[in-house]
Structures are given as structure tokens and as C-alpha cells.
Tab-separated table of C-alpha atoms and ligand atoms in Angstrom:
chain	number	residue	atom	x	y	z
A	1	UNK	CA	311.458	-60.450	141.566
A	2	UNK	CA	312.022	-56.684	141.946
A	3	UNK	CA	308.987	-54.978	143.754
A	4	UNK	CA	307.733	-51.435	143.602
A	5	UNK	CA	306.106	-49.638	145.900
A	6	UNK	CA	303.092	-49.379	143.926
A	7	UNK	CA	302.837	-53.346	143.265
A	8	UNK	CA	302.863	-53.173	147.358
A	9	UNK	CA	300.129	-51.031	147.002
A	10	UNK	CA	298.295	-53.307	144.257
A	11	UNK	CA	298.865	-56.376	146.652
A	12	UNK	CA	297.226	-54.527	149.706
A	13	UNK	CA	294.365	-54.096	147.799
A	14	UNK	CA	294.462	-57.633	146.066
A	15	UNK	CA	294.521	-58.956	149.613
A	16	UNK	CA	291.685	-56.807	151.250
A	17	UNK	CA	289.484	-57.951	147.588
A	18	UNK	CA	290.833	-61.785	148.167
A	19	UNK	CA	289.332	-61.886	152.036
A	20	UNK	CA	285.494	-61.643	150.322
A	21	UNK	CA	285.915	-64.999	149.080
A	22	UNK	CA	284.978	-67.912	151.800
A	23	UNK	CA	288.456	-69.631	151.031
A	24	UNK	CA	290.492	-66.366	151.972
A	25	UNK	CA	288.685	-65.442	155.008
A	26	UNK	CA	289.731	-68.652	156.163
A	27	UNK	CA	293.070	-68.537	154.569
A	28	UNK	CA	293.883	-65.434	155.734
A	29	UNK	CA	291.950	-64.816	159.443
A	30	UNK	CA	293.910	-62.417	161.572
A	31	UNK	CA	296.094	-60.919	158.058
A	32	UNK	CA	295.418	-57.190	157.781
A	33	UNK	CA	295.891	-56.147	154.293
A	34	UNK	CA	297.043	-52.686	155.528
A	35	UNK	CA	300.185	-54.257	157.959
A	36	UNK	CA	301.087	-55.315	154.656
A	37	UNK	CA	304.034	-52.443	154.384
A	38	UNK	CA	307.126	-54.213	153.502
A	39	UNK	CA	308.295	-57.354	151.068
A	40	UNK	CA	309.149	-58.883	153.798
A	41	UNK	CA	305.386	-58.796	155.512
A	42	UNK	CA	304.186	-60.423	151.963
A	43	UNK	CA	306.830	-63.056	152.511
A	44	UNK	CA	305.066	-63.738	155.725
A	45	UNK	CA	301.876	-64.475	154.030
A	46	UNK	CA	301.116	-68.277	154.101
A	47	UNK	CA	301.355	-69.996	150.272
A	48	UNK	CA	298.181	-70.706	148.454
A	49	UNK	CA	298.597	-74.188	147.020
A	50	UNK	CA	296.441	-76.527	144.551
A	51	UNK	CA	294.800	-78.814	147.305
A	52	UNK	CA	293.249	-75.674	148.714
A	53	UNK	CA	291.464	-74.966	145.937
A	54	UNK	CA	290.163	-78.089	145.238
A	55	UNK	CA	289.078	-77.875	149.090
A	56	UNK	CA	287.479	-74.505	148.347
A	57	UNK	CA	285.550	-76.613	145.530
A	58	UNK	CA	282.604	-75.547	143.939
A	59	UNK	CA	282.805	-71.582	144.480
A	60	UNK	CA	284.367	-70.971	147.577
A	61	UNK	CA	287.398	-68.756	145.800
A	62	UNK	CA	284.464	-66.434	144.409
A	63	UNK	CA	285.050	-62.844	145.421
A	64	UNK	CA	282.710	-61.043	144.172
A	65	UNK	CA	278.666	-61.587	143.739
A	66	UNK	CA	278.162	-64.612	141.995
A	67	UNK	CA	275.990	-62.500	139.792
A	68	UNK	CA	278.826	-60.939	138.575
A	69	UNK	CA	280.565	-63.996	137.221
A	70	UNK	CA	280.456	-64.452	133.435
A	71	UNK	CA	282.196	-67.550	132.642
A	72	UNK	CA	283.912	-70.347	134.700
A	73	UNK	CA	286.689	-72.722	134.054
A	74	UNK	CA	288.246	-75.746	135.532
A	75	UNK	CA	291.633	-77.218	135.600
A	76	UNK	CA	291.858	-80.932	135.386
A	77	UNK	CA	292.704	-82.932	138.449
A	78	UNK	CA	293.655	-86.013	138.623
A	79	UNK	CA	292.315	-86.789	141.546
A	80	UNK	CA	289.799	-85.901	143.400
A	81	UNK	CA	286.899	-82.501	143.038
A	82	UNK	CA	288.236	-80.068	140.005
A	83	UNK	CA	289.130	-76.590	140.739
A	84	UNK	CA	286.930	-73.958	139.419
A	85	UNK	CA	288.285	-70.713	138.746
A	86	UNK	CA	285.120	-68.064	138.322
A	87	UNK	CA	285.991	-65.189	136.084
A	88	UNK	CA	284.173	-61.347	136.068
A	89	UNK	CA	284.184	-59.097	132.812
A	90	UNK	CA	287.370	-57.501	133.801
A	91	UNK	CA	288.931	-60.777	134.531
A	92	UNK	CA	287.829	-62.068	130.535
A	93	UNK	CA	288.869	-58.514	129.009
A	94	UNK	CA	292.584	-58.449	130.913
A	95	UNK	CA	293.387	-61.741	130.148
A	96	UNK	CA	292.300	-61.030	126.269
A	97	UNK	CA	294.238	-57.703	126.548
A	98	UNK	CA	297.409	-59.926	128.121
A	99	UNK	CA	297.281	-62.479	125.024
A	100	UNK	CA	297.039	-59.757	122.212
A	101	UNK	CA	300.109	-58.611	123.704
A	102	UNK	CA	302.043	-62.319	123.719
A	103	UNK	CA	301.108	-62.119	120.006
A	104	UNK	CA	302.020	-58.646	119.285
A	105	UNK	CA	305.514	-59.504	121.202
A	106	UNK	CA	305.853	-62.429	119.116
A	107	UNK	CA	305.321	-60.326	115.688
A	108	UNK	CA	301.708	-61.373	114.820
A	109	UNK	CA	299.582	-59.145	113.392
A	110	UNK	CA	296.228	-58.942	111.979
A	111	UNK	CA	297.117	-59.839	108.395
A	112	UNK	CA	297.667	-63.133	110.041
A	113	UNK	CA	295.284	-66.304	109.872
A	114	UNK	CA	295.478	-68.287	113.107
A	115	UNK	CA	294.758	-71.936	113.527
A	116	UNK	CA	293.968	-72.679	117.164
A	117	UNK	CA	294.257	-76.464	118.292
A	118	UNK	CA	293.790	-75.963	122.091
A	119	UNK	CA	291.220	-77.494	123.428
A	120	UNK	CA	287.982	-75.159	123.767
A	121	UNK	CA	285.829	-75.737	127.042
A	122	UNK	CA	286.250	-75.865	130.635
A	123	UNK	CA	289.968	-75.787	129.820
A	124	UNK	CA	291.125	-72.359	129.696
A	125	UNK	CA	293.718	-73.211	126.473
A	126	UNK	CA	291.637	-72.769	123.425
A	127	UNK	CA	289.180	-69.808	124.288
A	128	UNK	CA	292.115	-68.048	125.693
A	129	UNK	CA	294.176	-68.399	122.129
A	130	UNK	CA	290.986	-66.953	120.102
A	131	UNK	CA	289.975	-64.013	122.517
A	132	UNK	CA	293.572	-62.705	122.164
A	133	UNK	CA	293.541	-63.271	118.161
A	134	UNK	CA	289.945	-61.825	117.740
A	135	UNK	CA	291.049	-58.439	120.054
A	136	UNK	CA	293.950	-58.141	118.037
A	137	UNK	CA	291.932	-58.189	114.747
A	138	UNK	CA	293.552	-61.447	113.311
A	139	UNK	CA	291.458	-64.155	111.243
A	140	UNK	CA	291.007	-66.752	114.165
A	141	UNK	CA	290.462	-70.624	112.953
A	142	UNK	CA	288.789	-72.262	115.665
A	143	UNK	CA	289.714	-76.002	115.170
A	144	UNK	CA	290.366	-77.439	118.695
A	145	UNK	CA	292.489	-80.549	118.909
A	146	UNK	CA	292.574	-83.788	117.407
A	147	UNK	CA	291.068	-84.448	113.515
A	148	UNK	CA	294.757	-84.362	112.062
A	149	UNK	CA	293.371	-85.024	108.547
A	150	UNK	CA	290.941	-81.432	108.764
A	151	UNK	CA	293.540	-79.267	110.520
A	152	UNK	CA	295.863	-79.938	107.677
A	153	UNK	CA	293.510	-79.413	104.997
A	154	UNK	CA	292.540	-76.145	106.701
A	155	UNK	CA	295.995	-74.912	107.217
A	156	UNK	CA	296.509	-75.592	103.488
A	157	UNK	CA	292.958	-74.078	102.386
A	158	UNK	CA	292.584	-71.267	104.999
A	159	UNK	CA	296.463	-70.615	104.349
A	160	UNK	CA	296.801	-70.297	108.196
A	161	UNK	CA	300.224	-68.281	109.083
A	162	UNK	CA	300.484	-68.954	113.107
A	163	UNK	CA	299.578	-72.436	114.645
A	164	UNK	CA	298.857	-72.154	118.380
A	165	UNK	CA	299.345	-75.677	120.086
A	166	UNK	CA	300.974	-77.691	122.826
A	167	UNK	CA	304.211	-79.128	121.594
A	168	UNK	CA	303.536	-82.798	121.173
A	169	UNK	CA	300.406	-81.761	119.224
A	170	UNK	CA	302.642	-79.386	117.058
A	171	UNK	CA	305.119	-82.363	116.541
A	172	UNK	CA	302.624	-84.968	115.186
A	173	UNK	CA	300.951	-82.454	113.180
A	174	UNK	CA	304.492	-81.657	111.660
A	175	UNK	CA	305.137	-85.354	111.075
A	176	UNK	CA	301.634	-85.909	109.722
A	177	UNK	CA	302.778	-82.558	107.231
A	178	UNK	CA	305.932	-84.658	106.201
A	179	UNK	CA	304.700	-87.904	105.786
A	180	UNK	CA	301.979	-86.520	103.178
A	181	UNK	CA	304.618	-84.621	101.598
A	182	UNK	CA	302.627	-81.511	101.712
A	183	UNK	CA	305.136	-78.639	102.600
A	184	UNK	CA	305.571	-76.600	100.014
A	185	UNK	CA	301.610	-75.949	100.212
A	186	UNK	CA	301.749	-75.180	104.069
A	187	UNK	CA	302.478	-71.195	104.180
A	188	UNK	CA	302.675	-71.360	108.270
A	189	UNK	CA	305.264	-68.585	109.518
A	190	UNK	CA	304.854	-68.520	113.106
A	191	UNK	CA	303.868	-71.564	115.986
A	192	UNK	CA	302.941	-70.737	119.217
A	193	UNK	CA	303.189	-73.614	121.817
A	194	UNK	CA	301.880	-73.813	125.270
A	195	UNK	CA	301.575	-75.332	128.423
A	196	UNK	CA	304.359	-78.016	128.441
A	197	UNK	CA	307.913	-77.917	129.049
A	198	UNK	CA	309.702	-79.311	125.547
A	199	UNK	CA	313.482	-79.687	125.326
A	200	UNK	CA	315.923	-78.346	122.787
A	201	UNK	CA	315.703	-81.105	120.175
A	202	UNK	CA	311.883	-81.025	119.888
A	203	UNK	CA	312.035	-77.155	119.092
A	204	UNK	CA	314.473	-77.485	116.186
A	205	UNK	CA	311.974	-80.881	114.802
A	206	UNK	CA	309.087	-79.092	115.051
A	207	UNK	CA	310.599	-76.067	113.744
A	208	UNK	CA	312.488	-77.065	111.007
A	209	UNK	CA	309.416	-79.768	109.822
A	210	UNK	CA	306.951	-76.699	110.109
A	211	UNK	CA	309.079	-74.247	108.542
A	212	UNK	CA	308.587	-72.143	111.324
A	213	UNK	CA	309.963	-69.610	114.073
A	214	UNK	CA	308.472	-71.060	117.531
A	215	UNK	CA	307.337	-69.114	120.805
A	216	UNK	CA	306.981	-70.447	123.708
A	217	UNK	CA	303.517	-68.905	125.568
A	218	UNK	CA	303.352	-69.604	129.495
A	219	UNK	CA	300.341	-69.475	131.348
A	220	UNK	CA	298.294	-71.701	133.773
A	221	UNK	CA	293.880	-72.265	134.379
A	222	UNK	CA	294.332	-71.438	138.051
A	223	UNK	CA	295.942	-67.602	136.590
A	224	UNK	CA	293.909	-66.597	133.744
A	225	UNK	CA	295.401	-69.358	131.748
A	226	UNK	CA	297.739	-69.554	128.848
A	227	UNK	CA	298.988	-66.161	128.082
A	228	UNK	CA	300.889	-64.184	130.607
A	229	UNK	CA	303.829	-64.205	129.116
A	230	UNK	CA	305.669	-65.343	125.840
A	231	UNK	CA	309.268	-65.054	124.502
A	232	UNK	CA	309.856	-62.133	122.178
A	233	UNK	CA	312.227	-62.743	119.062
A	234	UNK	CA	315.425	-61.481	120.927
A	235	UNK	CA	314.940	-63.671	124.266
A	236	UNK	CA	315.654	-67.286	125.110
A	237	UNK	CA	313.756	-66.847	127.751
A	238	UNK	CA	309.745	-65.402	128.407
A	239	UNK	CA	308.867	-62.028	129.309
A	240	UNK	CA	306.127	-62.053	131.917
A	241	UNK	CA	303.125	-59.328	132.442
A	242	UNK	CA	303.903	-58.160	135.665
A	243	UNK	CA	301.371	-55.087	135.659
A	244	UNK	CA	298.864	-57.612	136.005
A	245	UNK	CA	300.356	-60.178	138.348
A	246	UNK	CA	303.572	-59.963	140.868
A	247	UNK	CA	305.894	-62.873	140.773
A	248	UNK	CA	308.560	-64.702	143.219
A	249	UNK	CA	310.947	-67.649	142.593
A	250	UNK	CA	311.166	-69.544	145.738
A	251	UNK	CA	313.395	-72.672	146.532
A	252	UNK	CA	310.835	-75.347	146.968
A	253	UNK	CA	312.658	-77.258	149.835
A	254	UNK	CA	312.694	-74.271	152.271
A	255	UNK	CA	310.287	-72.216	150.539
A	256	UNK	CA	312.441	-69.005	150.904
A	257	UNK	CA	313.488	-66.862	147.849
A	258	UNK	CA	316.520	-67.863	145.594
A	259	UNK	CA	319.267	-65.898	145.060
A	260	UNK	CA	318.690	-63.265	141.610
A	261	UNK	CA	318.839	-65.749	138.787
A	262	UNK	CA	319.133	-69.249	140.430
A	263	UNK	CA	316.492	-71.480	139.608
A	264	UNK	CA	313.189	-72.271	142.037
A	265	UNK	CA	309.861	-72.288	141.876
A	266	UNK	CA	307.639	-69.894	140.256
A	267	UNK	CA	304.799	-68.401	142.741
A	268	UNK	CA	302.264	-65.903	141.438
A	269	UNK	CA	299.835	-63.294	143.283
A	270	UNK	CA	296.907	-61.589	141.106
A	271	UNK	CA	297.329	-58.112	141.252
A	272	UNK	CA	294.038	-57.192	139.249
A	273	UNK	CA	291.979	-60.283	139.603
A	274	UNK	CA	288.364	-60.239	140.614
A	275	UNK	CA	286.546	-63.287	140.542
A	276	UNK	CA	289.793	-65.647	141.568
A	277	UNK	CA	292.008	-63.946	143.034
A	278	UNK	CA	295.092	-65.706	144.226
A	279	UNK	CA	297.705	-64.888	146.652
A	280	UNK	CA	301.415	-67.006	146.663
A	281	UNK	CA	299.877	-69.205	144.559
A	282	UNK	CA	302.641	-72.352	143.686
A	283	UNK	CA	302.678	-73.148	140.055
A	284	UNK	CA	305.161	-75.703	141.433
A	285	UNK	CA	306.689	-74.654	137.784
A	286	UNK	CA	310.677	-74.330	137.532
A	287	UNK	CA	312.516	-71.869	136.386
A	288	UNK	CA	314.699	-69.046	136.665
A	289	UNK	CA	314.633	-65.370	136.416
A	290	UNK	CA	316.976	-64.128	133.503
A	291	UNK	CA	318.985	-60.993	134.926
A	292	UNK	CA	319.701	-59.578	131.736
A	293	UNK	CA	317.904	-56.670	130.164
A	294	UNK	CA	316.508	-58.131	126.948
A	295	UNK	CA	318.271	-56.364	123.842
A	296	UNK	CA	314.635	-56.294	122.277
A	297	UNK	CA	313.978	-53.308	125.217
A	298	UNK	CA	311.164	-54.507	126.700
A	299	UNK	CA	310.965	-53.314	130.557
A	300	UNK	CA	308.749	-56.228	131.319
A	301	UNK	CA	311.055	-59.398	133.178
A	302	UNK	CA	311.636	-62.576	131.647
A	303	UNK	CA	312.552	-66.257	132.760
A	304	UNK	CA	313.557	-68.711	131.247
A	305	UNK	CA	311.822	-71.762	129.680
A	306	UNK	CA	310.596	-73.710	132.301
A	307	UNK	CA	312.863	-76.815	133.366
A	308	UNK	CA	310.445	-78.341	134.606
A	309	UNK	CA	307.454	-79.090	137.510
A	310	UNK	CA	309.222	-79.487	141.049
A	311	UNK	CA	306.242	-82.505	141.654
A	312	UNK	CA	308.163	-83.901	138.232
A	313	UNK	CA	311.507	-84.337	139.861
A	314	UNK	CA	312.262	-87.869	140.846
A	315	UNK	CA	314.954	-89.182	142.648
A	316	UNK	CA	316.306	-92.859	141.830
A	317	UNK	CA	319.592	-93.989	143.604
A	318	UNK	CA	320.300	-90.973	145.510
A	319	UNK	CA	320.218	-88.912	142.375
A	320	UNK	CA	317.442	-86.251	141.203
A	321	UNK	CA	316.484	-86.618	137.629
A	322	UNK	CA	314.397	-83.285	136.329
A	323	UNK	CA	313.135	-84.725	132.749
A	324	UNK	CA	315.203	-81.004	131.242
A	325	UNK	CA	318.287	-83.015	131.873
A	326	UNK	CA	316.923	-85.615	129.957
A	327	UNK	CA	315.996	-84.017	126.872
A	328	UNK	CA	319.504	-82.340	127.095
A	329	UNK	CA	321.258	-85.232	127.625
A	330	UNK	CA	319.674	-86.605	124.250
A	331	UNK	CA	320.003	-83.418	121.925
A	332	UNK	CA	323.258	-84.416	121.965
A	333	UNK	CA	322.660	-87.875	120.876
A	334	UNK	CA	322.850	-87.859	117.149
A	335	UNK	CA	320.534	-90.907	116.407
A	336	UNK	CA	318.188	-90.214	119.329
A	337	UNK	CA	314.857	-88.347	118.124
A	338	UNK	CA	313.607	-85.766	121.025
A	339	UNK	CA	310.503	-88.250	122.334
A	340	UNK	CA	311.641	-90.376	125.212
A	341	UNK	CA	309.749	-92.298	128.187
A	342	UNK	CA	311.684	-93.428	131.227
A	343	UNK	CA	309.805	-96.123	133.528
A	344	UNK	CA	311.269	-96.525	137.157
A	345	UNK	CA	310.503	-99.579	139.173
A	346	UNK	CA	311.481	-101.140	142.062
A	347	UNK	CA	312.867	-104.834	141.752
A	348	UNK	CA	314.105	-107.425	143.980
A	349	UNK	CA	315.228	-104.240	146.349
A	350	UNK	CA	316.124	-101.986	144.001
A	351	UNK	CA	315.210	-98.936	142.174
A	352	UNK	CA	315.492	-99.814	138.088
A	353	UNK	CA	315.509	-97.099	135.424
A	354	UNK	CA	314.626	-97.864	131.962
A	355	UNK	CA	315.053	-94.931	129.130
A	356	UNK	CA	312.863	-96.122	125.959
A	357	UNK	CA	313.897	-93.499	123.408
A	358	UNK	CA	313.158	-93.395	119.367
A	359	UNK	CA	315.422	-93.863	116.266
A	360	UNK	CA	315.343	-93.958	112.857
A	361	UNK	CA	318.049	-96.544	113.257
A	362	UNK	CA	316.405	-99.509	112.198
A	363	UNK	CA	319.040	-102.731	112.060
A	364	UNK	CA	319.226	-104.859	115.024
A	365	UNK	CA	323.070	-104.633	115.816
A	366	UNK	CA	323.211	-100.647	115.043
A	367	UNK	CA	320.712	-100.376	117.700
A	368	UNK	CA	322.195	-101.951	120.111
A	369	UNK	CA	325.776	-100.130	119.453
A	370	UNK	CA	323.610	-97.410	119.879
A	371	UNK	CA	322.024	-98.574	123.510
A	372	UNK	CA	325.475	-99.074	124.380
A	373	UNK	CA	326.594	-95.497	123.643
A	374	UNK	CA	323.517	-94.056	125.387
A	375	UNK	CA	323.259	-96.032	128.624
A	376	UNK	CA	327.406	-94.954	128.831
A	377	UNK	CA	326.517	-91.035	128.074
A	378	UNK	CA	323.247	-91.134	130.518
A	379	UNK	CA	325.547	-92.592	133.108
A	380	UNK	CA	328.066	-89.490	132.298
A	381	UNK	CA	325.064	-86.414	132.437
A	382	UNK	CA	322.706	-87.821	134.741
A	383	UNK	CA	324.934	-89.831	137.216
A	384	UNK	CA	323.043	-93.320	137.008
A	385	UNK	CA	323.329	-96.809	135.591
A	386	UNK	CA	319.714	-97.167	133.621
A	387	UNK	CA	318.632	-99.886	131.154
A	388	UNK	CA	318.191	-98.689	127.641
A	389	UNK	CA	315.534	-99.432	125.047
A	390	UNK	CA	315.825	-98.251	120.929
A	391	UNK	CA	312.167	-98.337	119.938
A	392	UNK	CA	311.251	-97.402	116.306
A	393	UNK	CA	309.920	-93.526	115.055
A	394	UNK	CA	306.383	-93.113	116.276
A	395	UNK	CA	306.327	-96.407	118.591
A	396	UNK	CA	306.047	-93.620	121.966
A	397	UNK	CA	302.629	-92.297	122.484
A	398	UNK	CA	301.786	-88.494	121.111
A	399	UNK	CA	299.425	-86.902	123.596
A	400	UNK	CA	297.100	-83.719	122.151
A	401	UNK	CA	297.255	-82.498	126.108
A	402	UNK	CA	300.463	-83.247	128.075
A	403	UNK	CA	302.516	-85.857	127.288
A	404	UNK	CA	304.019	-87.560	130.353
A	405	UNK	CA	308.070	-88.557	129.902
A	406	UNK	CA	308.119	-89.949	133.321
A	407	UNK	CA	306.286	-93.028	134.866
A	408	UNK	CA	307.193	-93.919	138.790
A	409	UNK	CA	306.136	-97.579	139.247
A	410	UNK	CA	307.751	-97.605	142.948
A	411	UNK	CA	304.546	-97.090	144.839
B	1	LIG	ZN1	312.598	-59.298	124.721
């Protein structure tokens, strides 16, 4: 993305900070922050990726003093040591002042009454979602996930406004809300969902069942966490807080920049951090930059909702299947619901897709019509022959974290 003179500045002076930590002087022997003169030289910086930090495991990202560290958090590998991400005051202030804003963009206010089913704890989600509602003066309900039966009763008694969750968790709460028939006493006006991409179809379900207008709110542990940038009412796509990091969209195959508004992945570099800081960091996110000015006249850049994680791509039969296209391919499918799951396998020498999907189609010979139309249409949009399964509402496992769509049996 475009860079200024003074972010070149900012990322000298990120760089010099980073080269305290153990990791960076490693990292980084023989860079000198002050050669660092042109976007080009930054491009010439090697990538920070996930591994290293979990190499740099317990505290070797630490800048500054440990003394000065007031909180830590952790994102969750799934294999091997965690990474832990050591924050100063500064860090825990900008990030709050960085979430009051996603709220502000997104209209909230402090009239409203915020219901917060994040996870709190070494996960950065929940604590994030209540320092930005308690700076901005709002009435923050602190429920963390799971306990359907309480968060609905709250929502009703508390007469919550905003509901802050990850999209599957917004979904079965919005089911739960339909199948109790308790609507009319839900006075929610706002949902703000994080840390998962979610496809068309699932927006309109969850908005439509919650009565609600959704934002999307991006954000990752390893970069503050949730919170760094949202989508305002105008935009399709997310504005992002670049006065507080600097951002790049790289193709992941040759790791060089895309072309202005082609899709790649999103790398970040801390401008202000000081217990973490990061450099090239790969959120190994995708997305693209939207070239537009947004007609809502915000100055800060947006892209658009994320397709997708480039570690999420598979390829079956010569063809690369980014679970976006999916969810597309099935907002377009009248009987199909939005939740899907797509095993791959590899049988007697060959790669096997199966798409399980969900209907409300219930008779045997309906469903099947409808298998037939789907496998024909996935063959059309994503250019393979897979084996279709109908399965009944609800049969597909709801996840209060991440739901996974995708499940590669081939090694
Ligand atoms: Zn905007």
C-alpha cells in the first residue's frame, strides 16, 4: 500500500526498537535501520513468519525490560510451543484507542449495551472487545462464549444493542433466538463479528435472524489482536488503521507485491509497537486492497473481506479450491443453507472430494434432485467432479472459535 515518507521514518525507528528483542537481533544481524531510505530497502527486509515466533518462544520477541510488560497473550498453535506476544502500557492503551475507533466507525456509541462472547484469557478476542467498549463509555456485558441459554436471557434482560462474536457463534446464537421464538424481545441493532472469513449467505442468515446490520472487525493475537480495522456503513470492504501499523499485499508464490488491487497476501509491520514488535509479519490472510476512495470519506485504506488463509487453499485435481469460492458457489444455491464441510481423500490413486452441505429439504428423492443439481453447478464454478452429500439443518458442527470447512485426509 501507498507509503509516506513519514511511515519510512516510523519503520526506521520500529526497526532500530525491534533489534532489542533476542529474536530480531538474530533476525535482523547486519540490517541498519538507518540504510532503510527507500520502499524498496524495506522490501529487502527478510519476512517475519509464525514458526519464528514460536522459535523465539517464551520471551524472546520482548523489546523492552521485562519489567515493563503488563499483560501477555498467546495465540493458539496447533502444534508445537504457543507464541507469546508481551504487551507494554502503550501497547494495551493503542490497541483500546484502535477498537473504540472500529466501533465509532461502525456507529456505536455509548448509549449502547454490548454483549461480548469472545473468549476472555490468553486469547486476545474478548479483552480486546471490552477495553474498546469501556474507553468508549459503552455498557460492556462481559459474557465470554458458550452458555447459549444465559447469553440469550441477558441479551433479552440487559437489552444488549451490539453483539460482538465470531460468525459461527453469531449463527447458532441466531438459530437458538429463532427456535425459542424470542425475537420480538431481542432489541440487538448492531453485530460485530471477528476473526473468521464467512461467505455471503451466512451474513444475510445471521443478519436477517438477528435483525441486525453486521461489521466485519479484522484483527489477529500476533498484532494487537482483533481490532485494527472494521468496515464502516458505506464500504464492502474494511478500513485499516494505518497510523499505527504499515501494510503490504504480497503474492504468496513469489512473495513480491501485487499489482494495486489484485488479491495476495496481507503482511503487517508495527509502526508503534513496544513490547512485540513485528516487522513483514505474514498473516498468510487473503485479500485485496480496494482502490476506491470510500464515499463515507474516511482517508484511512480499506480491503476487502478476507477470501481466505493462503495455508487454506487446497488443490485437488490440478485445481485450487479457496473455501470463498465455495461459499459463493452455494449462495447461489437456493436450497443450500451457508454451512458446508468438504472432506478430500485419496482413494485407490485418486484424489476424492466430498461437499456435505445442509438443507431444509427433507424428502429422500428432493434431496437427491438436489445433489444432482449441486455436484453439476460445483463442477461449473469450481472446475471439479466432487461427490455430494444433503445432510439435515444443524447435522454440521457449530464451533464457538473457528469453524473449519475444509478437512485434507491425503496425508
Ligand atoms: Zn468508509
Amino acid at each position: 500500500m501507498k507509503m509516506t515518507d513519514e511511515m519510512l521514518a516510523q519503520i526506521r525507528t520500529s526497526v532500530r526498537h525491534a533489534k532489542n528483542s533476542r529474536f530480531y537481533q538474530s533476525h535482523f544481524a547486519g540490517v541498519e535501520p538507518d540504510d532503510i531510505k527507500t520502499i524498496d530497502d524495506f522490501r529487502a527486509l527478510p519476512f517475519t513468519d509464525k514458526d519464528d515466533l514460536r522459535d523465539a518462544y517464551p520471551l524472546g520477541l520482548c523489546a523492552v525490560p521485562t519489567d515493563e510488560v503488563v499483560r501477555i497473550h498467546s495465540s493458539s498453535g496447533t502444534t508445537g510451543a504457543p507464541v507469546i506476544i508481551p504487551y507494554t502500557r502503550k501497547d494495551v492503551d493503542d490497541w483500546a484507542i484502535m477498537f473504540k475507533r472500529c466501533y465509532e466507525t461502525a456507529g456505536i456509541t455509548r448509549a449502547d449495551r454490548i454483549q461480548i462472547t469472545p473468549g476472555y484469557g490468553l486469547w486476545t478476542a474478548g479483552i480486546g472487545f471490552q477495553l474498546g467498549a469501556e474507553l468508549l463509555g459503552a455498557m460492556a456485558v462481559p459474557m465470554g462464549p458458550g452458555n447459549t441459554d444465559k447469553q440469550i436471557r441477558m441479551m433479552i434482560d440487559l437489552r444488549t444493542t451490539v453483539f460482538t462474536a465470531t460468525s459461527s457463534y453469531a449463527l447458532l446464537v441466531a438459530e437458538e433466538i429463532e427456535k425459542r421464538g424470542v425475537k420480538d424481545r431481542i432489541c440487538l441493532k448492531k453485530g460485530v463479528i471477528g476473526s473468521e472469513r464467512w461467505g455471503p449467505k451466512m451474513r444475510k442468515r445471521i443478519a436477517s435472524e438477528l435483525g441486525v446490520e453486521l461489521y466485519d472487525i479484522y484483527g489477529l493475537t500476533e498484532i494487537y489482536g482483533p481490532g485494527i480495522g472494521i468496515n464502516c456503513d458505506r464500504s464492502e470492504g474494511m478500513h485499516l488503521w494505518t497510523d499505527y501499523m504499515y501494510f503490504e499485499i504480497i503474492d504468496p508464490k513469489t512473495l513480491g507485491p501485487v499489482k494495486e488491487g489484485e488479491s495476495g497476501e496481507i503482511v503487517i509491520t508495527t509502526l508503534q509497537k513496544e513490547g512485540a514488535p513485528l516487522i513483514r509479519y505474514r498473516t498468510h490472510d487473503i485479500t485485496r486492497e480496494i482502490m476506491d476512495p470510500c464515499s463515507c470519506g474516511s482517508d484511512y485504506p480499506q480491503i476487502a473481506a478476507i477470501l481466505g488463509r493462503s495455508d487454506d487453499m487446497v488443490k485437488v485435481k490440478g485445481s485450487i479450491i479457496y473455501p470463498s469460492k465455495v461459499d459463493e458457489f452455494l449462495a447461489g444455491v437456493r436450497d443450500a443453507s451457508s454451512e458446508y464441510q468438504i472432506m478430500i481423500d485419496h482413494l485407490n490413486g485418486r484424489d476424492q472430494l466430498t461437499l456435505f452441505f445442509e438443507t431444509k429439504i427433507k424428502d429422500g428423492k428432493a434431496r437427491r434432485e438436489l445433489e444432482k443439481q449441486v455436484a453439476q453447478g460445483f463442477k461449473k464454478s469450481i472446475g471439479i467432479l466432487a461427490k455430494i452429500r444433503a445432510v439435515s439443518i444443524g447435522e454440521l458442527p457449530r464451533s464457538e472459535k473457528k469453524t473449519t470447512r475444509i478437512f485434507d485426509n491425503r496425508y
